[in-house]
JSON list of C-alpha atoms and ligand atoms in Angstrom, two decimals:
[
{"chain": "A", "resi": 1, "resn": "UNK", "atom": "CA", "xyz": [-39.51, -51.39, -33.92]},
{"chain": "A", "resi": 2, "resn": "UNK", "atom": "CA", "xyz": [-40.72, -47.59, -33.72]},
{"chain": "A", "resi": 3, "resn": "UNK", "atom": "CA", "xyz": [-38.74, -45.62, -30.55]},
{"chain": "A", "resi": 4, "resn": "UNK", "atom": "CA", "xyz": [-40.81, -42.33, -30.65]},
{"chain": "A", "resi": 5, "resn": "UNK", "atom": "CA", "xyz": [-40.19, -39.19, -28.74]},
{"chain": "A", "resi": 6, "resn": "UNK", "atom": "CA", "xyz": [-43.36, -37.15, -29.06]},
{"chain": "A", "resi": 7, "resn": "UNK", "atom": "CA", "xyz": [-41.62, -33.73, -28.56]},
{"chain": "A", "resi": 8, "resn": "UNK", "atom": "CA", "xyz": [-43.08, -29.89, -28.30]},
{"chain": "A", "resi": 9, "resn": "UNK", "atom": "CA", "xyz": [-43.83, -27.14, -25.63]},
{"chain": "A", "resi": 10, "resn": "UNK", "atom": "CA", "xyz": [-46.83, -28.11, -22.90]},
{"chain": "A", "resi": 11, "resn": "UNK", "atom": "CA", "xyz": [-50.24, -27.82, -23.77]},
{"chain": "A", "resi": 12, "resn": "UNK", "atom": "CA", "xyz": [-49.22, -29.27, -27.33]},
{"chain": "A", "resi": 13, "resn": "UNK", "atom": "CA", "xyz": [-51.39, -32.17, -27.26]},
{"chain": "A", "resi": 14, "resn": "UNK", "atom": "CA", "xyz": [-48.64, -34.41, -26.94]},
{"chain": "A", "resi": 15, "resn": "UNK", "atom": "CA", "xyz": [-50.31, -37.28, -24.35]},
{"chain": "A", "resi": 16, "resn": "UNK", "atom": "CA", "xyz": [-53.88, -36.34, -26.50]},
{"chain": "A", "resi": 17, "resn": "UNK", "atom": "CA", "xyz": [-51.35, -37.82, -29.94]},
{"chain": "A", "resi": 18, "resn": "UNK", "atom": "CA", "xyz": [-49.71, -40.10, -27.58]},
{"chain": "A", "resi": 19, "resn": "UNK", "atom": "CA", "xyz": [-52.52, -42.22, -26.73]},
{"chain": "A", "resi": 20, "resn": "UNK", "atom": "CA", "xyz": [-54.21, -42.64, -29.84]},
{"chain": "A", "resi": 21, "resn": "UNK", "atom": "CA", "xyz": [-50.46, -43.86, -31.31]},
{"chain": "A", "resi": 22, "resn": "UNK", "atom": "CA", "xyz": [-50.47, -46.16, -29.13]},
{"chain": "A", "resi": 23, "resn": "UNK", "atom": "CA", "xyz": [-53.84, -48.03, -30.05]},
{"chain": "A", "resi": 24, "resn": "UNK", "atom": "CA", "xyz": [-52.91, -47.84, -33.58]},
{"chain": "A", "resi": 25, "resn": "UNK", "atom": "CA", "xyz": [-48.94, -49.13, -33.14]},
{"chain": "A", "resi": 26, "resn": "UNK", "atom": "CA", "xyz": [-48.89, -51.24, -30.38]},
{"chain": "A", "resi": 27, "resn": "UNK", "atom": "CA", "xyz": [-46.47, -48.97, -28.38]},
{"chain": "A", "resi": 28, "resn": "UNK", "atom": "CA", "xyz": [-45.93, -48.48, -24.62]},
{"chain": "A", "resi": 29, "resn": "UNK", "atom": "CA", "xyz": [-46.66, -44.90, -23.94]},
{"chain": "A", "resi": 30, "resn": "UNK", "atom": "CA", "xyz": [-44.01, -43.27, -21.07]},
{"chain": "A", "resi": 31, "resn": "UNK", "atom": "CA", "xyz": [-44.84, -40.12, -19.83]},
{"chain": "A", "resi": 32, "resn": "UNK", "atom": "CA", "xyz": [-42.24, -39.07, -17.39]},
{"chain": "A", "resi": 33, "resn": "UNK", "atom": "CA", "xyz": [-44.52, -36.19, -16.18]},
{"chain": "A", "resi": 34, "resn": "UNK", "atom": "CA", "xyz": [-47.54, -39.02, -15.62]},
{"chain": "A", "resi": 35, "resn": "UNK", "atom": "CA", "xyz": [-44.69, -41.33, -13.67]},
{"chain": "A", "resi": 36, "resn": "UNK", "atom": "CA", "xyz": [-43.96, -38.32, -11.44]},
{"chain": "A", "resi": 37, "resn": "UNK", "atom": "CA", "xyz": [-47.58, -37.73, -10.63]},
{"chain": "A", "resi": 38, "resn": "UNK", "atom": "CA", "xyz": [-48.25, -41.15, -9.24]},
{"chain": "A", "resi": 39, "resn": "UNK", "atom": "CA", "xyz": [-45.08, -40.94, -7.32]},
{"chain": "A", "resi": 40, "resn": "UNK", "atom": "CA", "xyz": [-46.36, -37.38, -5.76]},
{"chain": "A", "resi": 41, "resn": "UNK", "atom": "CA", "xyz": [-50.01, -39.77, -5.59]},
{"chain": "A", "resi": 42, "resn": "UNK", "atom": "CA", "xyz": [-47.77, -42.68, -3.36]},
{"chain": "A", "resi": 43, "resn": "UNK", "atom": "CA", "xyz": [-46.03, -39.80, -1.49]},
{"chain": "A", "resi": 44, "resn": "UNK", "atom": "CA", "xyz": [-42.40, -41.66, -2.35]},
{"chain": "A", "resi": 45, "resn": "UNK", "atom": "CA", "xyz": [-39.35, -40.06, -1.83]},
{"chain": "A", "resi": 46, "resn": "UNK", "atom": "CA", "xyz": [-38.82, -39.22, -5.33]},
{"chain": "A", "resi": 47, "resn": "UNK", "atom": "CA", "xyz": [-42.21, -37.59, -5.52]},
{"chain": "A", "resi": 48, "resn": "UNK", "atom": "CA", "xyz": [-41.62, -35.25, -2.77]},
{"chain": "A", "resi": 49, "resn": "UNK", "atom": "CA", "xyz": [-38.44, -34.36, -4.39]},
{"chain": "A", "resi": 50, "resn": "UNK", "atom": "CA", "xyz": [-40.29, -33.98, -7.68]},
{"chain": "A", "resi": 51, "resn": "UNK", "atom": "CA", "xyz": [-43.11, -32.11, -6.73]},
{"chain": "A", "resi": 52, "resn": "UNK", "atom": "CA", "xyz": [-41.40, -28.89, -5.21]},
{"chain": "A", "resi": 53, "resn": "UNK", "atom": "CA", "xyz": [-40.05, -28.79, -8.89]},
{"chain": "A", "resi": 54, "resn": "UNK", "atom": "CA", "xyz": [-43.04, -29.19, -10.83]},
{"chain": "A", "resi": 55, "resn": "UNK", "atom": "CA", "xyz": [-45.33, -26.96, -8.86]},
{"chain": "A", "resi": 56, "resn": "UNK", "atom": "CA", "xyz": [-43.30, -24.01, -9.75]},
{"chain": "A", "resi": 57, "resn": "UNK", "atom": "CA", "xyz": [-43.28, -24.81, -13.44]},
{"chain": "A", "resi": 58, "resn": "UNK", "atom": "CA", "xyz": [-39.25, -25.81, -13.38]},
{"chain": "A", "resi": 59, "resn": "UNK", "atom": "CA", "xyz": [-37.58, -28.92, -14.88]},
{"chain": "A", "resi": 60, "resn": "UNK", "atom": "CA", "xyz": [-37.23, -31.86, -12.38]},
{"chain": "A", "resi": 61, "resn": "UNK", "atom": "CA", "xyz": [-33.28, -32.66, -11.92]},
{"chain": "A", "resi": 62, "resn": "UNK", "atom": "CA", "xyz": [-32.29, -34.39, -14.50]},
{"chain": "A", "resi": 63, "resn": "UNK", "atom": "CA", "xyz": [-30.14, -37.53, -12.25]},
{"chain": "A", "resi": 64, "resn": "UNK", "atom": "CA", "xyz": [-33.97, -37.95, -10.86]},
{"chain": "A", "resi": 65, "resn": "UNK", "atom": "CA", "xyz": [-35.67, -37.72, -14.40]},
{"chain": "A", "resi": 66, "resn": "UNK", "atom": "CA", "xyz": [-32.94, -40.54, -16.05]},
{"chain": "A", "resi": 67, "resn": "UNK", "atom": "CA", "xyz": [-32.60, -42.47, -13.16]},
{"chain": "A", "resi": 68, "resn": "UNK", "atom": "CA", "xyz": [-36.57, -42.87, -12.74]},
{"chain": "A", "resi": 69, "resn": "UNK", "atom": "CA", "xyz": [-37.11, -43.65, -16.68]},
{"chain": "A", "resi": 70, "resn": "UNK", "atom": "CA", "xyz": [-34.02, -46.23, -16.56]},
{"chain": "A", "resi": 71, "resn": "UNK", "atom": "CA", "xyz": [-35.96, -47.67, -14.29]},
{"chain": "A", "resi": 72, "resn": "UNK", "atom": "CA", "xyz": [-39.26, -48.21, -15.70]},
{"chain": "A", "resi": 73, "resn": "UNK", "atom": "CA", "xyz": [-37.62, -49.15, -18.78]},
{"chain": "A", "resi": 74, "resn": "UNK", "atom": "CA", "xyz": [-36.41, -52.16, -16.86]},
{"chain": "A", "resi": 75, "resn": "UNK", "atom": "CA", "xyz": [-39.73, -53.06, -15.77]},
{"chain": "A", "resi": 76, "resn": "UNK", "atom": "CA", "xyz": [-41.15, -52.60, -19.04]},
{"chain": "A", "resi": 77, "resn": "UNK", "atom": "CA", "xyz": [-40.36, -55.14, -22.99]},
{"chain": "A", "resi": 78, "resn": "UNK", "atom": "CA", "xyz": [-42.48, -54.11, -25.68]},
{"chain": "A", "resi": 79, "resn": "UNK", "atom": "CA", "xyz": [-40.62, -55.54, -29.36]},
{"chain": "A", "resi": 80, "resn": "UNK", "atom": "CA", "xyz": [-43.08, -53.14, -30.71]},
{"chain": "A", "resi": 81, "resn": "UNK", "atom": "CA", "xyz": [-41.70, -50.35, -29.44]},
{"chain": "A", "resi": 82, "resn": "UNK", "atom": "CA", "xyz": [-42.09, -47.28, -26.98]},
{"chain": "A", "resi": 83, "resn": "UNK", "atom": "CA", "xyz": [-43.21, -43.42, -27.11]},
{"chain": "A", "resi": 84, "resn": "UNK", "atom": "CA", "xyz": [-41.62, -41.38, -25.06]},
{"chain": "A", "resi": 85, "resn": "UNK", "atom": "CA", "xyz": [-43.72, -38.31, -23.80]},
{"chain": "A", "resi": 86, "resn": "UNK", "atom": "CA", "xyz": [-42.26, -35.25, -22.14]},
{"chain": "A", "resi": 87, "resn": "UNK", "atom": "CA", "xyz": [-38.48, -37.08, -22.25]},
{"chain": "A", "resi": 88, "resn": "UNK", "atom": "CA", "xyz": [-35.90, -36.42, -22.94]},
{"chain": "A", "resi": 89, "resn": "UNK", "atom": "CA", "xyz": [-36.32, -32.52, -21.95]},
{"chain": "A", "resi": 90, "resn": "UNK", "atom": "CA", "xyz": [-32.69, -31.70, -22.05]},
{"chain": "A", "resi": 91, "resn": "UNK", "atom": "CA", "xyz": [-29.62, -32.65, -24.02]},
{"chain": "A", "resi": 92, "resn": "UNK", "atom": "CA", "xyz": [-28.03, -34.38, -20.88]},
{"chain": "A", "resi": 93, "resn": "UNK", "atom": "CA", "xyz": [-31.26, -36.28, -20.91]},
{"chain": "A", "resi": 94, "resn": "UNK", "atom": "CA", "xyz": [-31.42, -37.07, -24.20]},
{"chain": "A", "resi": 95, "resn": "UNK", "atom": "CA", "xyz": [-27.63, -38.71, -24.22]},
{"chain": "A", "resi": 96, "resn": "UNK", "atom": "CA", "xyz": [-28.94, -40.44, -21.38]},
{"chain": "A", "resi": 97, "resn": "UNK", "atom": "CA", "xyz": [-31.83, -42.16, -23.70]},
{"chain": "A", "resi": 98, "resn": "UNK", "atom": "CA", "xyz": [-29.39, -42.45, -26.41]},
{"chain": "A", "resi": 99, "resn": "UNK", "atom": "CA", "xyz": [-27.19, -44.56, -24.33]},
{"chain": "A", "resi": 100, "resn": "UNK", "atom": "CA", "xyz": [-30.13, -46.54, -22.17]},
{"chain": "A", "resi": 101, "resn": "UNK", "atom": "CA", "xyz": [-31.63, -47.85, -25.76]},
{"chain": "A", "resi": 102, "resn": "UNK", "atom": "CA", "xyz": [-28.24, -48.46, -27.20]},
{"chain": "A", "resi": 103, "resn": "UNK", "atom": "CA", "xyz": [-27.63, -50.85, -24.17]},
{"chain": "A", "resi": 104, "resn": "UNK", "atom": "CA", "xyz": [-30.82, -52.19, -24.98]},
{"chain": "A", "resi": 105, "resn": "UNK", "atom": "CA", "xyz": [-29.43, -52.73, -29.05]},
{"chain": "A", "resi": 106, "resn": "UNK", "atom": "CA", "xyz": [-32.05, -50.15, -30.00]},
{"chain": "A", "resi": 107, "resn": "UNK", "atom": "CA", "xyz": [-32.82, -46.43, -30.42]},
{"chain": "A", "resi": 108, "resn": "UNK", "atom": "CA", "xyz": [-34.44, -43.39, -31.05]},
{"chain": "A", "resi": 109, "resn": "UNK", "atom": "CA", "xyz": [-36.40, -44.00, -34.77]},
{"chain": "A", "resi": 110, "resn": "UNK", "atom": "CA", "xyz": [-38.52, -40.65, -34.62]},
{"chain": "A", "resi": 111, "resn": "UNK", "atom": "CA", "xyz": [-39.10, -37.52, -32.74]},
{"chain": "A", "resi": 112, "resn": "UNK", "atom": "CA", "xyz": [-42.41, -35.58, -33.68]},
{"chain": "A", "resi": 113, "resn": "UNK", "atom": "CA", "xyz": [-42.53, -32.00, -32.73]},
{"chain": "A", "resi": 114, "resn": "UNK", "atom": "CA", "xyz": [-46.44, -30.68, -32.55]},
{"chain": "A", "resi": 115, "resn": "UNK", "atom": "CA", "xyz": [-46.28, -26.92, -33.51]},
{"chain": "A", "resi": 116, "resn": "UNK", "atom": "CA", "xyz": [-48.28, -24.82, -31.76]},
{"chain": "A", "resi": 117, "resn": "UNK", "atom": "CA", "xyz": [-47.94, -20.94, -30.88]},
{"chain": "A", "resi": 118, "resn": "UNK", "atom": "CA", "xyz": [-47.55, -19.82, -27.42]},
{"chain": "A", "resi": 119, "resn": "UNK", "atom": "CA", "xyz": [-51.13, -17.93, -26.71]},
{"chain": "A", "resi": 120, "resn": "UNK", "atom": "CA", "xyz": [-53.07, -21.30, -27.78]},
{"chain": "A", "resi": 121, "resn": "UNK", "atom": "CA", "xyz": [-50.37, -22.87, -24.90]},
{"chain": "A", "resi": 122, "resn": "UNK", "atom": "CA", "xyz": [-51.65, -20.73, -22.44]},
{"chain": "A", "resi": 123, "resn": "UNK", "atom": "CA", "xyz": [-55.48, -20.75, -23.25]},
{"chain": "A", "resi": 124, "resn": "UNK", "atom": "CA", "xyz": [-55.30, -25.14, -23.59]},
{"chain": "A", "resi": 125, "resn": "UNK", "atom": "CA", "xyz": [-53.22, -25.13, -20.51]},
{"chain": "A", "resi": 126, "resn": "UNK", "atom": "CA", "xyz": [-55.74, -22.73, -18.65]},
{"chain": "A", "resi": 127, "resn": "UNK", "atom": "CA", "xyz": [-58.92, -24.88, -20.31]},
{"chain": "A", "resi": 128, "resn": "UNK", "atom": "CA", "xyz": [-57.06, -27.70, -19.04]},
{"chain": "A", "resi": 129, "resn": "UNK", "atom": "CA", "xyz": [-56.63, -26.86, -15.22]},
{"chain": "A", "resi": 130, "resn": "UNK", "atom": "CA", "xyz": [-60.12, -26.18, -14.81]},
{"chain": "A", "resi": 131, "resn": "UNK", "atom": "CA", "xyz": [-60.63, -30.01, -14.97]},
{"chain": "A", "resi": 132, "resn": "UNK", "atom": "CA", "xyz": [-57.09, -31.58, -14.67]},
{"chain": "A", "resi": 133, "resn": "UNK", "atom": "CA", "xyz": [-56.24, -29.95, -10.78]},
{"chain": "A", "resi": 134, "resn": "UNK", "atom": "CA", "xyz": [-52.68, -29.87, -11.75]},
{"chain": "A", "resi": 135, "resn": "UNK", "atom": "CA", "xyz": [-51.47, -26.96, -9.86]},
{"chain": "A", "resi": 136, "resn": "UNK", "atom": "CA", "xyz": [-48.89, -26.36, -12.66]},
{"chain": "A", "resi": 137, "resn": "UNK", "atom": "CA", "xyz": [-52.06, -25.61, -15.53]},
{"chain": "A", "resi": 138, "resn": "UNK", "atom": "CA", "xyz": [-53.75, -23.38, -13.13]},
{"chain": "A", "resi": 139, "resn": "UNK", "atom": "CA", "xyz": [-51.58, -20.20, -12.63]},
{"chain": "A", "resi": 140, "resn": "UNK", "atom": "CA", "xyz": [-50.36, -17.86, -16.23]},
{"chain": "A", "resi": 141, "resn": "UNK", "atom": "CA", "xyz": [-47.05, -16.99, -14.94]},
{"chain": "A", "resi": 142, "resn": "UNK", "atom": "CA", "xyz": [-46.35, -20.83, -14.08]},
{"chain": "A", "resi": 143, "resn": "UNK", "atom": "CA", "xyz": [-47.32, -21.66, -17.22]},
{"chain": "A", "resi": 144, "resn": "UNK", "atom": "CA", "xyz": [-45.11, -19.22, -18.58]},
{"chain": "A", "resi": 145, "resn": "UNK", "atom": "CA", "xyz": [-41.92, -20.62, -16.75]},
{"chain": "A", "resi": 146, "resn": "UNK", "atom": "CA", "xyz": [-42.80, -23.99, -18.24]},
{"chain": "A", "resi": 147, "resn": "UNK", "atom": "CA", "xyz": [-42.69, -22.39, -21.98]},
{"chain": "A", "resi": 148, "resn": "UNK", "atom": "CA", "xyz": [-39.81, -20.71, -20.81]},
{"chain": "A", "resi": 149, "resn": "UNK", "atom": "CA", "xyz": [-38.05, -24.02, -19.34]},
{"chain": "A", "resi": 150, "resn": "UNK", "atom": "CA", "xyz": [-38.95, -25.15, -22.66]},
{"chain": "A", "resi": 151, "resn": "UNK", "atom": "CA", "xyz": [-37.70, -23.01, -24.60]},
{"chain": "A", "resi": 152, "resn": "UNK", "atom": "CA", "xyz": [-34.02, -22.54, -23.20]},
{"chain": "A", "resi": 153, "resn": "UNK", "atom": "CA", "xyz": [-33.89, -26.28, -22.10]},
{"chain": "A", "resi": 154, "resn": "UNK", "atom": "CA", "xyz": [-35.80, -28.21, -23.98]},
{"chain": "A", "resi": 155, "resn": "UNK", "atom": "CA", "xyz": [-35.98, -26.98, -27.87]},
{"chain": "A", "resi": 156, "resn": "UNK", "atom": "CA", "xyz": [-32.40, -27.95, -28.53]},
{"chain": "A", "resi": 157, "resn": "UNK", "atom": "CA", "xyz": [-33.49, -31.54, -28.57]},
{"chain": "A", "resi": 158, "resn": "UNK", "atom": "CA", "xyz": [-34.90, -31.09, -31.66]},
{"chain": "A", "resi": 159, "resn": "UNK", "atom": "CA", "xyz": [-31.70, -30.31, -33.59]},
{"chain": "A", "resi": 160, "resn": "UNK", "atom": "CA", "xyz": [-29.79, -32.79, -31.51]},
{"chain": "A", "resi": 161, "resn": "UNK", "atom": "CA", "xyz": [-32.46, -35.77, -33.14]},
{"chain": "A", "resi": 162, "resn": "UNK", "atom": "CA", "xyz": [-32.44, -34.04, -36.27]},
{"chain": "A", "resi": 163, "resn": "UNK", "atom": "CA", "xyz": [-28.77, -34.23, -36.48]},
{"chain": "A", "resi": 164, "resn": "UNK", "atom": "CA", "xyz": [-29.78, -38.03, -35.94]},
{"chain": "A", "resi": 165, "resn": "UNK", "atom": "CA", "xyz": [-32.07, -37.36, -39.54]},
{"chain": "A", "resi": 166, "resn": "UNK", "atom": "CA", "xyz": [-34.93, -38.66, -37.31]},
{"chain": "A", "resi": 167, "resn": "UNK", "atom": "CA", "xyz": [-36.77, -34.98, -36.44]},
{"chain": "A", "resi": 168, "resn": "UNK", "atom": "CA", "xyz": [-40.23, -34.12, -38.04]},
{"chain": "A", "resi": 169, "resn": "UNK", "atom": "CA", "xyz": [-42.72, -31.28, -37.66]},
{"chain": "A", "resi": 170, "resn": "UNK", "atom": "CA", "xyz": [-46.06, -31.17, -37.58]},
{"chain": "A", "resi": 171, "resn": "UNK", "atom": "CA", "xyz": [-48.21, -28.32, -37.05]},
{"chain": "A", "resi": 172, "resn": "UNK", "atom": "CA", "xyz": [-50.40, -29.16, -34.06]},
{"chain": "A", "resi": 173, "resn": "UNK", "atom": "CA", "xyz": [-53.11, -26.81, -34.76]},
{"chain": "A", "resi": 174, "resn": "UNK", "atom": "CA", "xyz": [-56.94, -28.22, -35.99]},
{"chain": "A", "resi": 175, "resn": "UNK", "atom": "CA", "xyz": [-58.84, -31.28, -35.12]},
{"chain": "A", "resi": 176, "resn": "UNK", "atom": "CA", "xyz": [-57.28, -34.07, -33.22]},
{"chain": "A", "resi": 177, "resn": "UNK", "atom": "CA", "xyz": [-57.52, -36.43, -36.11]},
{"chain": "A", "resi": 178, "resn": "UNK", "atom": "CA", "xyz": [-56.20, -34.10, -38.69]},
{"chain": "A", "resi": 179, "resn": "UNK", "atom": "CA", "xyz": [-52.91, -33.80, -36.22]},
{"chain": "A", "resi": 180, "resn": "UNK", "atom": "CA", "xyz": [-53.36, -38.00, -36.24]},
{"chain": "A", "resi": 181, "resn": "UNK", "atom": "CA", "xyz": [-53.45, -38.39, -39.57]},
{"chain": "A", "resi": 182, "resn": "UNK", "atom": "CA", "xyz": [-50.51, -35.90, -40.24]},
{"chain": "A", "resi": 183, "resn": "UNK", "atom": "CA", "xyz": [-48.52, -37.92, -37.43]},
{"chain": "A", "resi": 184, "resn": "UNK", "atom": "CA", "xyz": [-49.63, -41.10, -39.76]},
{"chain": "A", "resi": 185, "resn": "UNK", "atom": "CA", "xyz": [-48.07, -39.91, -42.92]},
{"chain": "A", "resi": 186, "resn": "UNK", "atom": "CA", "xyz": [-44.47, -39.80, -41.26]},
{"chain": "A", "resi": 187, "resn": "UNK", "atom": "CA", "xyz": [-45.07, -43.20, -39.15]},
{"chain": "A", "resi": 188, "resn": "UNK", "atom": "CA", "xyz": [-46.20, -45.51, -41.61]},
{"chain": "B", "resi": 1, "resn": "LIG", "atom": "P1", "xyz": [-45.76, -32.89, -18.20]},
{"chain": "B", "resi": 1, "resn": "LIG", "atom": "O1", "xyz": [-46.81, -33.78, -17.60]},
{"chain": "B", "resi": 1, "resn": "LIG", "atom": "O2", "xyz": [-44.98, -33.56, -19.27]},
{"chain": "B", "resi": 1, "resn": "LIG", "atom": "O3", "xyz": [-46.32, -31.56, -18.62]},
{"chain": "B", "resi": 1, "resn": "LIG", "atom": "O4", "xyz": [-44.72, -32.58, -17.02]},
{"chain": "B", "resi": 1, "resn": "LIG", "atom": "C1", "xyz": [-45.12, -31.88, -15.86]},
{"chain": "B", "resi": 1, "resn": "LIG", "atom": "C2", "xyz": [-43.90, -31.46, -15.08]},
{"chain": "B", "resi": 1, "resn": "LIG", "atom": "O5", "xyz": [-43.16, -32.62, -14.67]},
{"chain": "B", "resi": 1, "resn": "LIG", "atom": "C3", "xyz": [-42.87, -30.62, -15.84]},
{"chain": "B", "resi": 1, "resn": "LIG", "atom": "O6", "xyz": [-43.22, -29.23, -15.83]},
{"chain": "B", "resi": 1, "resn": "LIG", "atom": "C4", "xyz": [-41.62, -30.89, -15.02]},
{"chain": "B", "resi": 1, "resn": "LIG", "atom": "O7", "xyz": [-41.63, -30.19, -13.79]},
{"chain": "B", "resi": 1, "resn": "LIG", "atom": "C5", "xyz": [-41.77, -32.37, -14.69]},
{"chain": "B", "resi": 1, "resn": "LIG", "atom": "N1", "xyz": [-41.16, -33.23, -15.74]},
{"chain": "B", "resi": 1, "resn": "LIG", "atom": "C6", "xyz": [-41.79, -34.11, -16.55]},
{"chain": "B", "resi": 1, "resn": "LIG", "atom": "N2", "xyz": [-40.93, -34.71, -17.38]},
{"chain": "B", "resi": 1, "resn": "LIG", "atom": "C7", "xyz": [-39.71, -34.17, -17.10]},
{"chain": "B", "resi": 1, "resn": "LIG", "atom": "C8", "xyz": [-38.41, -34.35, -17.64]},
{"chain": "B", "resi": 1, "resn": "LIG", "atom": "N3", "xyz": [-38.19, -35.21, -18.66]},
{"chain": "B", "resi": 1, "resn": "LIG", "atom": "N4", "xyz": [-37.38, -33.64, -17.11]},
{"chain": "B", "resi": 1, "resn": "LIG", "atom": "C9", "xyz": [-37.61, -32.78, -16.09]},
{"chain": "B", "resi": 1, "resn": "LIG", "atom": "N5", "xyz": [-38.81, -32.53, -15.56]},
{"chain": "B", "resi": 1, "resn": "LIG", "atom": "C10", "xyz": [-39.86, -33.23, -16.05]}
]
């Protein structure tokens, strides 16, 4: 069973890697970021709570975030295996995870941090709103907060996993199926 955590700042490519890992292992992609959009979509209560949140570039709560991927976890069996995209963004969060697989007699077998420097962030991001109508890709100081969210919040995942021995990097720049095939290597 592979438990994946495709990990890095936005704008790394990270649902691009996502989906094409999930064709070629089987796995059930969860995108917490994707599972708050269709709850903003449905106009739920969680989605209004989210949405305030992520239009300002900020980190959604984290009882919201854990309580919302226990969830779907419960709705969801793969034996394969899932990859987790844009979770866990915090330490609290990634405990959380920890203890939500354990429960489940399973956990965390690699996290796979895409590299990729800050002005290529902004400029995919930017490309990216002019299609996506997220209101979080369309605005350079939002963006900004979500590198910076990132950044204080979200980087020390990394060691936490690599503490684990399960944390690789992988340079994110080039080609989509040059970053595939370097994801690949470490998978299989
Ligand atoms: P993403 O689609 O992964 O870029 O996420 C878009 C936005 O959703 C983020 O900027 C956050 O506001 C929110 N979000 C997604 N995943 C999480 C998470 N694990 N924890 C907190 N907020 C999240």
């Amino acid at each position: 069973m592979i438990n994946l955590i495709i990990f890095g700042p936005p704008g790394s490519g990270k649902g691009t890697q996502a989906q094409t890992i999930v064709e070629k292992f089987d796995l059930t992609h969860i995108s917490t970021g994707d599972l708050f959009r269709d709850e903003i979509g449905n106009e739920t209560v969680l989605g209004k709570k989210a949405k305030e949140y992520m239009n300002q570039g900020n980190l959604v709560p984290d009882e919201v975030t854990i309580g919302m991927l226990d969830n779907k976890l419960d709705q969801s069996q793969n034996p394969a295996g899932y990859i987790f995209d844009g979770f866990p963004r915090t330490l609290a969060q990634a405990e959380a995870l920890d203890e939500i697989l354990k429960k489940r007699n399973t956990k965390i077998t690699h996290l796979i941090a895409l590299d990729v420097n800050d002005d290529e962030i902004v400029n995919r991001l930017l490309e990216r709103g002019k299609t996506s109508k997220r209101p979080d890709d369309q605005n350079e100081e939002i963006i900004r907060n979500r590198i910076e969210e990132y950044l204080e919040k979200t980087s020390p995942v990394f060691n936490y996993y690599n503490e684990q021995g399960v944390s690789n990097k992988v340079d994110g720049m080039g080609s989509m199926d040059d970053i595939f095939n370097r994801i690949y290597d470490i998978l299989s």
